[in-house]
Coordinates of C-alpha atoms in Angstrom, one line a residue:
M1 CA -75.7 -102.9 -40.1
R2 CA -73.9 -105.6 -42.1
N3 CA -72.0 -102.9 -44.0
F4 CA -71.1 -101.2 -40.8
N5 CA -69.7 -104.5 -39.3
F6 CA -67.7 -105.0 -42.5
F7 CA -66.0 -101.6 -42.4
G8 CA -65.5 -101.9 -38.6
R9 CA -63.6 -105.2 -39.2
L10 CA -61.7 -103.7 -42.0
S11 CA -60.6 -100.7 -39.8
R12 CA -59.5 -103.0 -37.1
A13 CA -57.5 -105.1 -39.6
F14 CA -55.6 -101.9 -40.7
N15 CA -54.9 -101.1 -37.1
D16 CA -53.7 -104.6 -36.2
Y17 CA -51.7 -105.1 -39.4
P18 CA -50.3 -101.8 -40.7
S19 CA -48.5 -103.6 -43.5
L20 CA -51.9 -104.4 -45.0
S21 CA -52.3 -100.8 -46.0
K22 CA -49.0 -100.8 -47.8
V23 CA -50.1 -103.9 -49.8
I24 CA -53.2 -102.2 -50.9
V25 CA -51.4 -99.0 -51.9
V26 CA -48.8 -100.9 -53.9
S27 CA -51.4 -103.0 -55.6
T28 CA -53.5 -100.0 -56.6
I29 CA -50.5 -98.1 -57.9
S30 CA -49.2 -101.1 -59.9
G31 CA -52.7 -101.6 -61.4
G32 CA -53.3 -104.9 -59.6
S33 CA -56.7 -106.0 -58.4
L34 CA -57.5 -106.2 -54.7
I35 CA -60.1 -108.9 -55.5
A36 CA -57.6 -110.9 -57.5
Y37 CA -55.1 -110.6 -54.6
A38 CA -57.7 -111.9 -52.1
E39 CA -58.8 -114.8 -54.3
A40 CA -55.3 -115.8 -55.0
N41 CA -54.5 -115.7 -51.3
A42 CA -57.6 -117.8 -50.5
F43 CA -56.8 -120.3 -53.3
N44 CA -53.2 -120.8 -52.1
G45 CA -54.1 -120.6 -48.4
S46 CA -53.0 -124.0 -47.4
K47 CA -50.0 -124.0 -49.6
G48 CA -49.1 -120.5 -48.4
H49 CA -49.1 -121.6 -44.8
I50 CA -46.8 -124.5 -45.6
A51 CA -44.5 -122.4 -47.7
H52 CA -44.4 -119.7 -45.0
A53 CA -43.5 -122.3 -42.3
D54 CA -40.7 -123.6 -44.5
A55 CA -39.4 -120.1 -45.1
V56 CA -39.4 -119.3 -41.4
A57 CA -37.5 -122.5 -40.7
S58 CA -35.0 -121.7 -43.4
N59 CA -34.5 -118.2 -42.2
D60 CA -34.0 -119.5 -38.6
D61 CA -31.4 -121.9 -39.9
R62 CA -29.6 -119.0 -41.8
R63 CA -29.7 -116.8 -38.7
I64 CA -28.2 -119.5 -36.6
A65 CA -25.5 -120.2 -39.2
S66 CA -24.7 -116.5 -39.6
S67 CA -24.6 -116.0 -35.8
E68 CA -22.0 -118.8 -35.6
Q69 CA -19.9 -117.2 -38.4
V70 CA -20.0 -113.6 -37.3
P71 CA -17.6 -112.9 -34.4
K72 CA -19.0 -111.3 -31.3
K73 CA -18.5 -107.6 -31.1
K74 CA -16.0 -106.2 -28.7
K75 CA -17.7 -104.2 -25.9
V76 CA -16.3 -100.7 -25.2
V77 CA -17.4 -99.0 -22.0
L78 CA -17.0 -95.2 -22.0
L79 CA -17.1 -93.3 -18.7
G80 CA -18.0 -89.7 -19.0
T81 CA -19.8 -87.3 -21.5
G82 CA -17.3 -84.4 -21.4
W83 CA -15.0 -83.2 -24.1
G84 CA -13.0 -86.5 -24.4
G85 CA -16.1 -88.7 -24.4
M86 CA -18.0 -86.6 -26.8
S87 CA -15.2 -86.4 -29.2
F88 CA -14.7 -90.1 -29.1
L89 CA -18.3 -90.8 -29.8
K90 CA -18.5 -88.4 -32.7
S91 CA -15.4 -89.7 -34.4
L92 CA -16.0 -93.5 -33.9
N93 CA -17.4 -95.3 -36.9
N94 CA -16.2 -98.9 -36.5
T95 CA -19.3 -101.1 -36.4
N96 CA -17.3 -104.0 -35.0
F97 CA -17.6 -102.4 -31.5
E98 CA -20.5 -102.2 -29.2
V99 CA -20.3 -99.1 -27.0
Q100 CA -22.0 -98.5 -23.7
V101 CA -21.8 -94.9 -22.3
V102 CA -22.0 -94.6 -18.5
S103 CA -22.3 -91.1 -17.0
P104 CA -24.4 -89.3 -14.4
R105 CA -24.8 -86.4 -16.9
N106 CA -26.9 -87.2 -19.9
F107 CA -25.6 -84.2 -21.9
F108 CA -22.5 -82.5 -23.1
V109 CA -21.6 -79.0 -21.9
F110 CA -19.6 -76.5 -24.0
T111 CA -17.6 -75.5 -20.9
P112 CA -15.6 -72.5 -22.4
L113 CA -18.9 -70.6 -22.4
L114 CA -19.8 -71.3 -18.8
P115 CA -18.6 -67.8 -17.7
S116 CA -21.0 -66.3 -20.2
V117 CA -23.9 -68.1 -18.6
T118 CA -23.2 -66.6 -15.2
C119 CA -24.2 -63.1 -16.2
G120 CA -26.9 -63.8 -18.8
K121 CA -24.9 -63.3 -21.9
V122 CA -25.7 -66.9 -23.0
E123 CA -28.5 -69.2 -21.9
A124 CA -27.6 -72.4 -20.2
R125 CA -29.6 -74.5 -22.6
S126 CA -27.7 -73.0 -25.6
I127 CA -24.5 -74.7 -24.6
V128 CA -25.9 -78.1 -23.8
E129 CA -26.4 -81.0 -26.2
P130 CA -28.2 -84.2 -25.1
I131 CA -25.8 -87.2 -25.4
R132 CA -28.6 -89.2 -27.0
N133 CA -28.8 -86.6 -29.9
I134 CA -25.1 -87.4 -30.6
I135 CA -25.3 -91.2 -30.5
R136 CA -28.6 -91.6 -32.4
K137 CA -26.9 -90.2 -35.5
K138 CA -24.2 -92.9 -35.4
N139 CA -24.2 -96.2 -37.3
V140 CA -22.4 -97.8 -34.4
N141 CA -24.3 -99.7 -31.7
I142 CA -24.2 -97.2 -28.8
S143 CA -26.3 -97.3 -25.6
Y144 CA -26.4 -94.9 -22.7
S145 CA -26.9 -95.4 -19.0
E146 CA -27.4 -92.5 -16.6
A147 CA -25.3 -93.8 -13.7
E148 CA -22.1 -93.1 -11.8
C149 CA -19.2 -95.5 -11.8
V150 CA -18.2 -96.2 -8.2
K151 CA -15.5 -98.9 -8.7
I152 CA -13.3 -100.3 -11.4
D153 CA -12.3 -104.0 -11.3
P154 CA -9.6 -104.4 -14.0
N155 CA -8.8 -108.0 -13.0
N156 CA -12.4 -109.2 -13.9
K157 CA -13.0 -106.5 -16.6
K158 CA -15.9 -105.0 -14.8
I159 CA -17.1 -101.7 -13.5
Y160 CA -19.6 -101.2 -10.8
C161 CA -22.2 -98.4 -11.2
R162 CA -24.9 -96.7 -9.2
A163 CA -27.9 -95.2 -10.8
T164 CA -28.2 -91.4 -10.3
I165 CA -32.0 -91.5 -10.9
D166 CA -34.2 -92.4 -7.9
S167 CA -36.2 -95.3 -9.3
H168 CA -37.7 -96.3 -5.9
S169 CA -36.7 -99.8 -6.6
K170 CA -36.1 -102.3 -3.8
G171 CA -33.4 -104.1 -5.8
E172 CA -29.7 -103.7 -5.6
E173 CA -28.6 -100.1 -6.3
V174 CA -25.2 -101.1 -7.6
F175 CA -24.9 -103.0 -10.9
A176 CA -22.0 -104.4 -12.8
V177 CA -21.0 -103.8 -16.4
D178 CA -18.6 -106.0 -18.3
Y179 CA -16.1 -104.6 -20.8
D180 CA -13.5 -105.6 -23.3
Y181 CA -12.1 -102.1 -23.5
L182 CA -12.6 -99.4 -20.9
I183 CA -12.2 -95.6 -21.6
I184 CA -12.1 -93.4 -18.6
A185 CA -13.0 -89.8 -19.4
V186 CA -14.7 -88.6 -16.1
G187 CA -12.9 -85.3 -15.9
A188 CA -11.7 -83.8 -12.6
Q189 CA -13.1 -81.9 -9.7
V190 CA -12.2 -78.6 -8.1
N191 CA -9.1 -78.6 -5.9
T192 CA -9.6 -76.7 -2.7
F193 CA -6.1 -77.5 -1.3
N194 CA -7.9 -78.4 1.9
T195 CA -8.6 -74.7 2.6
P196 CA -11.1 -74.4 5.5
G197 CA -14.6 -73.2 4.5
V198 CA -14.2 -73.4 0.7
M199 CA -16.7 -76.2 0.1
E200 CA -19.3 -74.6 2.4
N201 CA -19.1 -71.0 1.3
C202 CA -17.7 -70.8 -2.3
H203 CA -19.2 -71.2 -5.7
F204 CA -17.4 -73.3 -8.4
L205 CA -17.6 -73.1 -12.2
K206 CA -17.2 -76.6 -13.6
E207 CA -20.8 -77.7 -14.5
I208 CA -23.9 -76.1 -15.9
D209 CA -25.5 -76.2 -12.5
D210 CA -22.7 -74.1 -11.1
A211 CA -23.2 -71.4 -13.7
Q212 CA -26.9 -71.3 -13.0
K213 CA -26.4 -71.0 -9.2
I214 CA -23.9 -68.2 -9.7
R215 CA -26.3 -66.4 -12.1
K216 CA -29.1 -66.6 -9.5
N217 CA -26.8 -65.5 -6.7
V218 CA -25.6 -62.5 -8.7
I219 CA -29.1 -61.3 -9.3
D220 CA -30.2 -62.0 -5.8
S221 CA -27.3 -60.0 -4.5
F222 CA -28.4 -56.9 -6.4
E223 CA -32.0 -57.4 -5.3
K224 CA -31.0 -57.8 -1.7
A225 CA -28.8 -54.8 -1.8
S226 CA -31.7 -52.7 -3.1
L227 CA -33.9 -53.3 0.0
P228 CA -34.5 -50.0 1.9
N229 CA -33.7 -51.3 5.4
L230 CA -30.0 -51.9 4.8
S231 CA -27.0 -49.6 5.5
D232 CA -24.4 -48.7 3.0
E233 CA -21.9 -50.9 4.8
E234 CA -24.2 -53.9 4.5
R235 CA -24.8 -53.1 0.8
K236 CA -21.1 -52.9 0.2
K237 CA -20.6 -56.3 1.8
I238 CA -23.4 -57.9 -0.2
L239 CA -22.0 -56.5 -3.5
H240 CA -18.4 -57.4 -2.9
F241 CA -17.7 -60.2 -5.4
V242 CA -14.4 -62.1 -4.8
V243 CA -12.8 -64.3 -7.4
V244 CA -10.1 -66.7 -6.1
G245 CA -7.7 -67.7 -8.8
G246 CA -6.3 -65.7 -11.7
G247 CA -6.5 -68.4 -14.4
P248 CA -8.6 -68.1 -17.6
T249 CA -11.9 -69.0 -15.8
G250 CA -11.5 -66.6 -13.0
V251 CA -10.3 -63.7 -15.2
E252 CA -13.2 -64.3 -17.7
F253 CA -15.8 -64.4 -15.0
A254 CA -14.5 -61.1 -13.4
A255 CA -14.6 -59.5 -16.9
E256 CA -18.1 -60.7 -17.5
L257 CA -19.3 -59.5 -14.2
H258 CA -17.7 -56.1 -14.7
D259 CA -19.4 -55.7 -18.1
F260 CA -22.7 -56.8 -16.6
V261 CA -22.5 -54.2 -13.9
N262 CA -21.5 -51.4 -16.2
E263 CA -23.8 -52.2 -19.1
D264 CA -26.9 -53.6 -17.5
V265 CA -26.9 -53.1 -13.7
V266 CA -26.5 -49.4 -14.1
K267 CA -29.9 -49.3 -15.9
L268 CA -31.7 -51.6 -13.5
Y269 CA -30.2 -50.9 -10.2
P270 CA -29.0 -47.3 -10.3
N271 CA -28.9 -46.9 -6.5
V272 CA -26.3 -49.6 -5.9
Q273 CA -24.1 -49.3 -8.9
D274 CA -21.3 -47.4 -7.1
L275 CA -21.3 -49.9 -4.2
V276 CA -20.2 -52.8 -6.4
K277 CA -16.6 -54.1 -5.9
I278 CA -14.9 -57.0 -7.7
T279 CA -11.7 -58.4 -6.2
L280 CA -9.4 -61.0 -7.9
L281 CA -7.1 -62.9 -5.6
E282 CA -4.1 -64.6 -7.1
A283 CA -1.5 -66.5 -5.1
T284 CA 1.3 -66.1 -7.7
D285 CA 3.0 -63.0 -9.1
H286 CA 0.7 -62.6 -12.2
I287 CA -2.7 -63.5 -13.5
L288 CA -3.0 -65.7 -16.7
N289 CA 0.4 -67.3 -16.1
M290 CA 0.0 -69.7 -18.9
F291 CA -0.2 -66.9 -21.4
D292 CA 2.4 -64.7 -23.0
K293 CA 3.8 -61.9 -20.8
R294 CA 2.3 -59.3 -23.1
I295 CA -1.2 -60.6 -22.5
T296 CA -0.6 -60.9 -18.7
N297 CA 0.6 -57.3 -18.5
F298 CA -2.2 -56.0 -20.6
A299 CA -4.8 -57.9 -18.6
E300 CA -3.5 -56.5 -15.3
Q301 CA -3.4 -53.0 -16.6
K302 CA -6.9 -53.2 -18.1
F303 CA -8.4 -54.6 -14.9
G304 CA -6.7 -51.7 -13.0
R305 CA -8.3 -49.2 -15.3
D306 CA -11.7 -50.9 -15.0
G307 CA -11.6 -50.8 -11.2
I308 CA -11.2 -54.6 -10.7
D309 CA -9.0 -54.9 -7.6
V310 CA -6.3 -57.5 -8.5
K311 CA -4.3 -58.6 -5.5
L312 CA -1.3 -60.6 -6.4
G313 CA 0.6 -62.9 -4.0
S314 CA -2.5 -63.3 -1.9
M315 CA -3.1 -66.8 -0.6
V316 CA -6.5 -67.7 0.9
T317 CA -6.1 -69.3 4.3
G318 CA -9.8 -69.7 5.2
I319 CA -13.3 -68.7 4.3
N320 CA -16.4 -68.3 6.5
E321 CA -19.8 -67.0 5.7
N322 CA -18.8 -63.4 6.2
E323 CA -15.1 -63.0 5.6
I324 CA -12.2 -64.3 3.5
S325 CA -8.9 -64.6 5.3
T326 CA -5.7 -64.1 3.2
K327 CA -2.0 -64.1 3.7
V328 CA 0.5 -62.1 1.6
R329 CA 3.1 -64.4 0.1
G330 CA 6.5 -63.1 1.2
N331 CA 5.9 -61.0 4.3
G332 CA 3.1 -63.2 5.7
E333 CA 0.8 -60.3 6.4
K334 CA -2.7 -61.5 7.2
T335 CA -6.0 -59.8 6.4
S336 CA -9.7 -60.5 6.6
T337 CA -12.1 -59.1 4.0
P338 CA -15.9 -59.0 4.1
Y339 CA -17.6 -60.4 1.0
G340 CA -21.0 -61.2 -0.5
M341 CA -20.2 -63.9 -3.0
A342 CA -17.0 -65.9 -3.7
L343 CA -16.0 -67.9 -6.7
W344 CA -13.2 -70.5 -6.2
S345 CA -11.3 -71.2 -9.4
T346 CA -7.8 -72.3 -8.5
G347 CA -7.2 -75.6 -10.2
I348 CA -8.4 -79.2 -10.4
G349 CA -7.8 -82.5 -8.7
P350 CA -8.8 -86.2 -9.3
R351 CA -12.3 -87.4 -8.5
P352 CA -12.8 -90.1 -5.8
L353 CA -13.2 -92.8 -8.4
I354 CA -9.8 -92.0 -9.9
K355 CA -8.1 -91.6 -6.5
E356 CA -9.3 -95.1 -5.5
F357 CA -8.3 -96.6 -8.9
M358 CA -4.9 -95.1 -8.7
K359 CA -4.3 -96.6 -5.2
Q360 CA -5.5 -99.9 -6.6
I361 CA -3.0 -100.0 -9.4
G362 CA 0.0 -98.4 -7.6
Q363 CA -0.3 -94.8 -8.7
G364 CA -1.5 -93.4 -5.4
N365 CA 1.2 -90.7 -5.3
R366 CA 0.2 -89.1 -8.6
R367 CA -2.0 -86.1 -9.2
A368 CA -3.7 -87.8 -12.2
L369 CA -4.0 -91.2 -13.8
A370 CA -0.8 -91.9 -15.7
T371 CA -1.0 -93.2 -19.3
D372 CA 1.5 -93.9 -22.0
E373 CA 1.7 -92.1 -25.4
W374 CA -1.2 -94.2 -26.7
L375 CA -3.4 -93.1 -23.8
R376 CA -3.4 -96.6 -22.3
V377 CA -3.3 -96.6 -18.5
E378 CA 0.2 -97.8 -17.5
G379 CA 0.2 -101.5 -16.9
F380 CA -3.1 -102.2 -18.9
G381 CA -3.5 -102.8 -22.6
N382 CA -7.3 -102.5 -22.6
I383 CA -7.9 -99.5 -20.3
Y384 CA -7.6 -96.0 -21.7
A385 CA -7.8 -92.6 -19.9
L386 CA -8.1 -89.1 -21.4
G387 CA -9.0 -85.6 -20.5
D388 CA -8.5 -83.9 -17.1
C389 CA -8.5 -87.2 -15.2
A390 CA -5.3 -88.4 -16.9
T391 CA -1.8 -87.2 -17.8
V392 CA 0.5 -88.6 -20.5
N393 CA 3.6 -90.0 -18.9
Q394 CA 6.0 -89.3 -21.8
R395 CA 8.8 -91.8 -21.9
K396 CA 12.3 -90.3 -21.4
V397 CA 14.9 -90.6 -24.2
M398 CA 17.7 -91.4 -21.7
E399 CA 15.7 -94.5 -20.5
D400 CA 16.0 -96.0 -24.0
I401 CA 19.3 -94.4 -25.1
S402 CA 21.2 -97.7 -25.4
E403 CA 18.4 -99.4 -27.4
I404 CA 18.1 -96.3 -29.7
F405 CA 21.9 -96.5 -30.3
R406 CA 21.7 -100.2 -31.0
K407 CA 18.8 -99.9 -33.4
A408 CA 20.6 -97.1 -35.3
D409 CA 23.9 -99.0 -35.4
K410 CA 22.9 -101.4 -38.1
D411 CA 26.4 -102.7 -38.9
N412 CA 27.1 -103.3 -35.2
S413 CA 30.3 -101.3 -35.5
G414 CA 30.0 -99.8 -32.1
T415 CA 29.9 -96.3 -33.6
L416 CA 27.1 -94.3 -35.2
T417 CA 27.6 -92.5 -38.5
V418 CA 25.5 -89.5 -39.6
K419 CA 24.0 -91.6 -42.4
E420 CA 22.9 -94.3 -39.9
F421 CA 21.4 -91.7 -37.6
Q422 CA 19.5 -89.9 -40.4
E423 CA 17.7 -93.1 -41.2
I424 CA 16.1 -93.3 -37.8
I425 CA 15.8 -89.6 -36.8
D426 CA 12.1 -89.4 -37.9
D427 CA 11.2 -92.4 -35.7
I428 CA 13.0 -90.9 -32.7
C429 CA 11.2 -87.5 -33.1
E430 CA 7.8 -89.3 -33.4
R431 CA 8.4 -91.5 -30.3
Y432 CA 10.0 -88.8 -28.2
P433 CA 8.4 -85.3 -29.0
Q434 CA 10.7 -83.6 -26.5
V435 CA 13.5 -84.0 -29.1
E436 CA 11.8 -81.5 -31.4
L437 CA 11.1 -79.1 -28.6
Y438 CA 14.8 -79.2 -27.5
L439 CA 16.0 -78.6 -31.1
K440 CA 13.6 -75.6 -31.4
N441 CA 14.7 -74.1 -28.1
K442 CA 18.4 -74.6 -29.0
Q443 CA 17.7 -73.1 -32.4
V444 CA 19.4 -76.0 -34.1
R445 CA 18.3 -76.9 -37.5
N446 CA 18.2 -80.7 -37.0
M447 CA 19.5 -83.5 -34.8
V448 CA 22.5 -84.1 -37.0
D449 CA 23.8 -80.6 -36.2
L450 CA 23.3 -81.3 -32.5
L451 CA 25.4 -84.4 -32.8
K452 CA 28.1 -82.6 -34.7
E453 CA 28.1 -79.9 -32.0
A454 CA 28.5 -82.6 -29.3
K455 CA 31.3 -84.2 -31.3
G456 CA 33.2 -80.9 -31.6
D457 CA 34.6 -81.8 -35.0
A458 CA 34.1 -80.2 -38.4
A459 CA 31.0 -81.2 -40.2
K460 CA 31.8 -84.4 -42.0
E461 CA 29.5 -87.0 -43.4
S462 CA 32.0 -89.6 -42.2
M463 CA 31.8 -88.4 -38.6
E464 CA 31.1 -91.2 -36.1
L465 CA 30.0 -91.1 -32.5
N466 CA 30.4 -93.8 -29.8
I467 CA 27.7 -94.5 -27.2
E468 CA 29.1 -92.1 -24.7
E469 CA 29.2 -89.2 -27.2
F470 CA 25.7 -90.1 -28.3
K471 CA 24.4 -90.0 -24.7
S472 CA 26.2 -86.6 -24.2
A473 CA 24.4 -85.1 -27.2
L474 CA 21.0 -86.1 -25.9
S475 CA 21.6 -85.7 -22.2
E476 CA 19.5 -82.5 -21.9
V477 CA 16.6 -83.5 -24.3
D478 CA 14.3 -84.8 -21.5
S479 CA 14.4 -81.4 -19.8
Q480 CA 11.8 -80.2 -22.3
M481 CA 9.2 -82.7 -21.2
K482 CA 6.0 -80.9 -20.1
N483 CA 2.6 -82.1 -19.0
L484 CA -0.3 -81.3 -21.2
P485 CA -2.6 -78.6 -19.9
A486 CA -6.0 -79.6 -18.5
T487 CA -8.0 -77.9 -21.2
A488 CA -11.0 -78.8 -23.4
Q489 CA -8.7 -78.6 -26.5
V490 CA -6.5 -81.4 -25.2
A491 CA -9.4 -83.7 -24.2
N492 CA -11.1 -83.1 -27.6
Q493 CA -8.0 -84.1 -29.5
Q494 CA -7.4 -87.1 -27.4
G495 CA -11.0 -88.3 -27.9
A496 CA -10.7 -88.0 -31.7
Y497 CA -7.2 -89.7 -31.7
L498 CA -8.5 -92.6 -29.7
A499 CA -11.6 -93.0 -32.0
K500 CA -9.2 -93.1 -34.9
C501 CA -7.2 -95.9 -33.3
F502 CA -10.4 -97.9 -32.7
N503 CA -11.6 -97.3 -36.2
R504 CA -8.3 -98.8 -37.5
M505 CA -7.9 -101.5 -34.8
E506 CA -8.3 -104.6 -37.0
E507 CA -6.2 -103.1 -39.9
C508 CA -3.3 -102.0 -37.6
E509 CA -3.3 -105.4 -35.8
K510 CA -2.2 -106.9 -39.1
N511 CA -0.1 -103.9 -40.4
P512 CA 1.2 -101.8 -37.6
E513 CA 1.7 -98.1 -38.6
G514 CA 3.5 -96.8 -35.5
P515 CA 7.2 -96.2 -34.9
P516 CA 9.6 -99.1 -34.4
R517 CA 9.9 -100.6 -30.9
F518 CA 13.3 -99.6 -29.5
R519 CA 12.8 -102.1 -26.8
G520 CA 11.9 -105.3 -28.6
T521 CA 11.1 -106.1 -32.3
G522 CA 8.4 -104.9 -34.7
R523 CA 6.5 -101.7 -34.7
H524 CA 3.9 -100.1 -32.4
R525 CA 0.3 -100.6 -33.7
F526 CA -0.5 -96.9 -33.8
H527 CA 1.2 -93.5 -34.0
P528 CA 1.5 -92.1 -30.5
F529 CA -0.7 -89.2 -29.5
R530 CA 0.7 -85.8 -30.4
Y531 CA -1.1 -82.7 -29.1
R532 CA -1.3 -79.9 -31.5
H533 CA -1.8 -76.5 -29.8
L534 CA -4.3 -74.4 -31.8
G535 CA -4.1 -71.3 -29.7
Q536 CA -6.0 -69.9 -26.8
F537 CA -8.2 -66.9 -26.0
A538 CA -8.6 -64.7 -22.9
P539 CA -11.8 -62.5 -23.0
L540 CA -11.0 -59.4 -20.9
G541 CA -14.3 -57.6 -21.1
G542 CA -15.3 -54.4 -22.9
E543 CA -15.5 -56.5 -26.2
Q544 CA -11.8 -57.0 -26.0
T545 CA -10.0 -60.4 -26.1
A546 CA -6.4 -61.5 -26.0
A547 CA -5.5 -64.1 -28.6
Q548 CA -2.3 -66.2 -28.5
L549 CA -2.0 -68.4 -31.5
P550 CA 0.7 -70.8 -32.8
G551 CA 3.9 -69.2 -34.0
D552 CA 4.2 -66.8 -31.1
W553 CA 1.4 -64.7 -32.6
V554 CA -0.2 -62.4 -29.9
S555 CA -2.9 -59.9 -30.5
I556 CA -5.3 -58.0 -28.2
G557 CA -8.3 -55.9 -29.1
H558 CA -11.8 -55.8 -30.5
S559 CA -11.1 -57.7 -33.7
E560 CA -9.9 -60.6 -31.6
Q561 CA -13.3 -60.6 -29.8
W562 CA -15.0 -61.2 -33.2
L563 CA -12.5 -64.0 -33.9
W564 CA -13.4 -65.4 -30.5
Y565 CA -17.1 -65.3 -31.5
S566 CA -16.5 -67.0 -34.8
V567 CA -14.2 -69.8 -33.3
Y568 CA -16.5 -70.6 -30.4
A569 CA -19.6 -70.7 -32.7
S570 CA -17.8 -73.0 -35.1
K571 CA -16.7 -75.3 -32.3
Q572 CA -20.2 -76.0 -31.1
V573 CA -21.1 -79.8 -31.4
S574 CA -24.3 -79.3 -33.3
W575 CA -26.1 -76.9 -35.6
R576 CA -28.8 -76.6 -32.9
T577 CA -26.4 -75.3 -30.2
R578 CA -24.6 -73.2 -32.8
A579 CA -27.9 -71.4 -33.7
L580 CA -28.8 -70.9 -30.1
V581 CA -25.5 -69.5 -29.1
V582 CA -25.4 -67.0 -32.0
S583 CA -29.0 -65.9 -31.3
D584 CA -28.1 -65.3 -27.6
W585 CA -25.2 -63.1 -28.7
I586 CA -27.5 -61.2 -31.1
R587 CA -30.2 -60.8 -28.4
R588 CA -27.6 -59.5 -25.9
F589 CA -26.5 -56.8 -28.5
I590 CA -30.1 -55.7 -29.0
F591 CA -31.7 -56.1 -25.6
G592 CA -28.9 -56.5 -23.1
R593 CA -28.2 -59.4 -20.8
D594 CA -31.0 -61.4 -19.2
T595 CA -31.4 -60.4 -15.6
S596 CA -34.2 -62.7 -14.6
G597 CA -31.9 -65.0 -12.6
I598 CA -33.6 -68.2 -13.8

């Protein structure tokens, strides 16, 4: 019994003090004696307690001293876990910042593959990465709160949030979060253009829940149309799928649905295959307007061959639960078409939070939150915005033309020589990217040639321009200014750029690396954001994809589909999602698409 009590106490000691087992293991390996350790500990018991107390006090003093010396970390609050927010978190490595992520969605979605989810080509879980998986691998202090920001208070550097999880708490639902820097990356919502009935009767394709609802509705439509008590007219109505909007999302969904019908439905629902109809409504003259005309024409011709009814110039005026009303642009002819399921994919608009914030800061007449070239919200040095919720308000050259001339005219002669201008041309092109676009479109080799052309003289190194001639040479440059597209590619690059700025914040405060300030002295802290277009894809079904890459390189066919596969696999944010997506593609090739609808 006595031995039993001894081992029981020993077992409890190991459970209460796990470090004790480590001491025993280390002592045994090093050849030390457990008995000797115990005797030495007993002999020095009273002295050990005193030494331990002194050590604790000393450590406390050191911690207090170090806390006084180490500056408090700046707090960065990030709103959103989309492309911009994810890219920022993955690229940030400055441990001098404390980051708090606030978003109602605790995961990142690889949105370019959402159309593939709607018809079972890819599983929903395969394109989702939990945000905590991303932040746990960082050496930066990052925390996450599943909540929705409902108000931004820039004057007091606070945001007010509401938890999206029902905690059944009786306390205040809204809580405040302080910040030193605020990064707004909440994305955008679908723009219905106030068309009656859209919100009540249409599907959207912005979130993972949207794709899952569409997938279930597609399968339910075929199951419902297979019931024996329906007429052919009723079946045709149920199996009429209408896509409103001829952009990349609408076109890809129509192509995915067509492939699903012809490759899988024909095997599972042979009685209703011939009753399926896919209609694509586009209000402009062509689908895929943002692509090269060669791609646009090929897509329209292919959809015609595949039996997808593309109606151009058709503006939707209203939708009820049974019919879609349209008006032909030009002659105003109105029609009503029965439908079974409708997808609305016509553009995006600001979320309520952004609308309210824009009114608050005097940007109420804009479509998106305006930022400068460093992604700072106009008028605020500590609030940044990126992705679909914001737009870069590129500064015009003509607004600063007098200051540019003054900076270049170093000898204050009132005229500008070619040599003086060449010394500042790189800074001008960096500060005003529209200058390079203008030169490219004019097919002029460099800015000096443009100035000589404006002067009208023979090319001479001694050529000089006055302020009016300088203004004349640059008068049309600002016509090349374009808003950045609302794509994942833009948001991803903006997030990485902003993280790079935060990583070098302290260094660039001391040694600015940006272009010179034409209005004022010194240099900007950072280089301005420059979007680099890496190309775009348009999957058209039948294992054919259109690719438009930099350098006016356009190609369409099956080989581009494999390029699409490789690029989208490589762009996944983790090896887990990369493996899942690839396995889904392989499964589809072998077994076909999943038709369970769950």
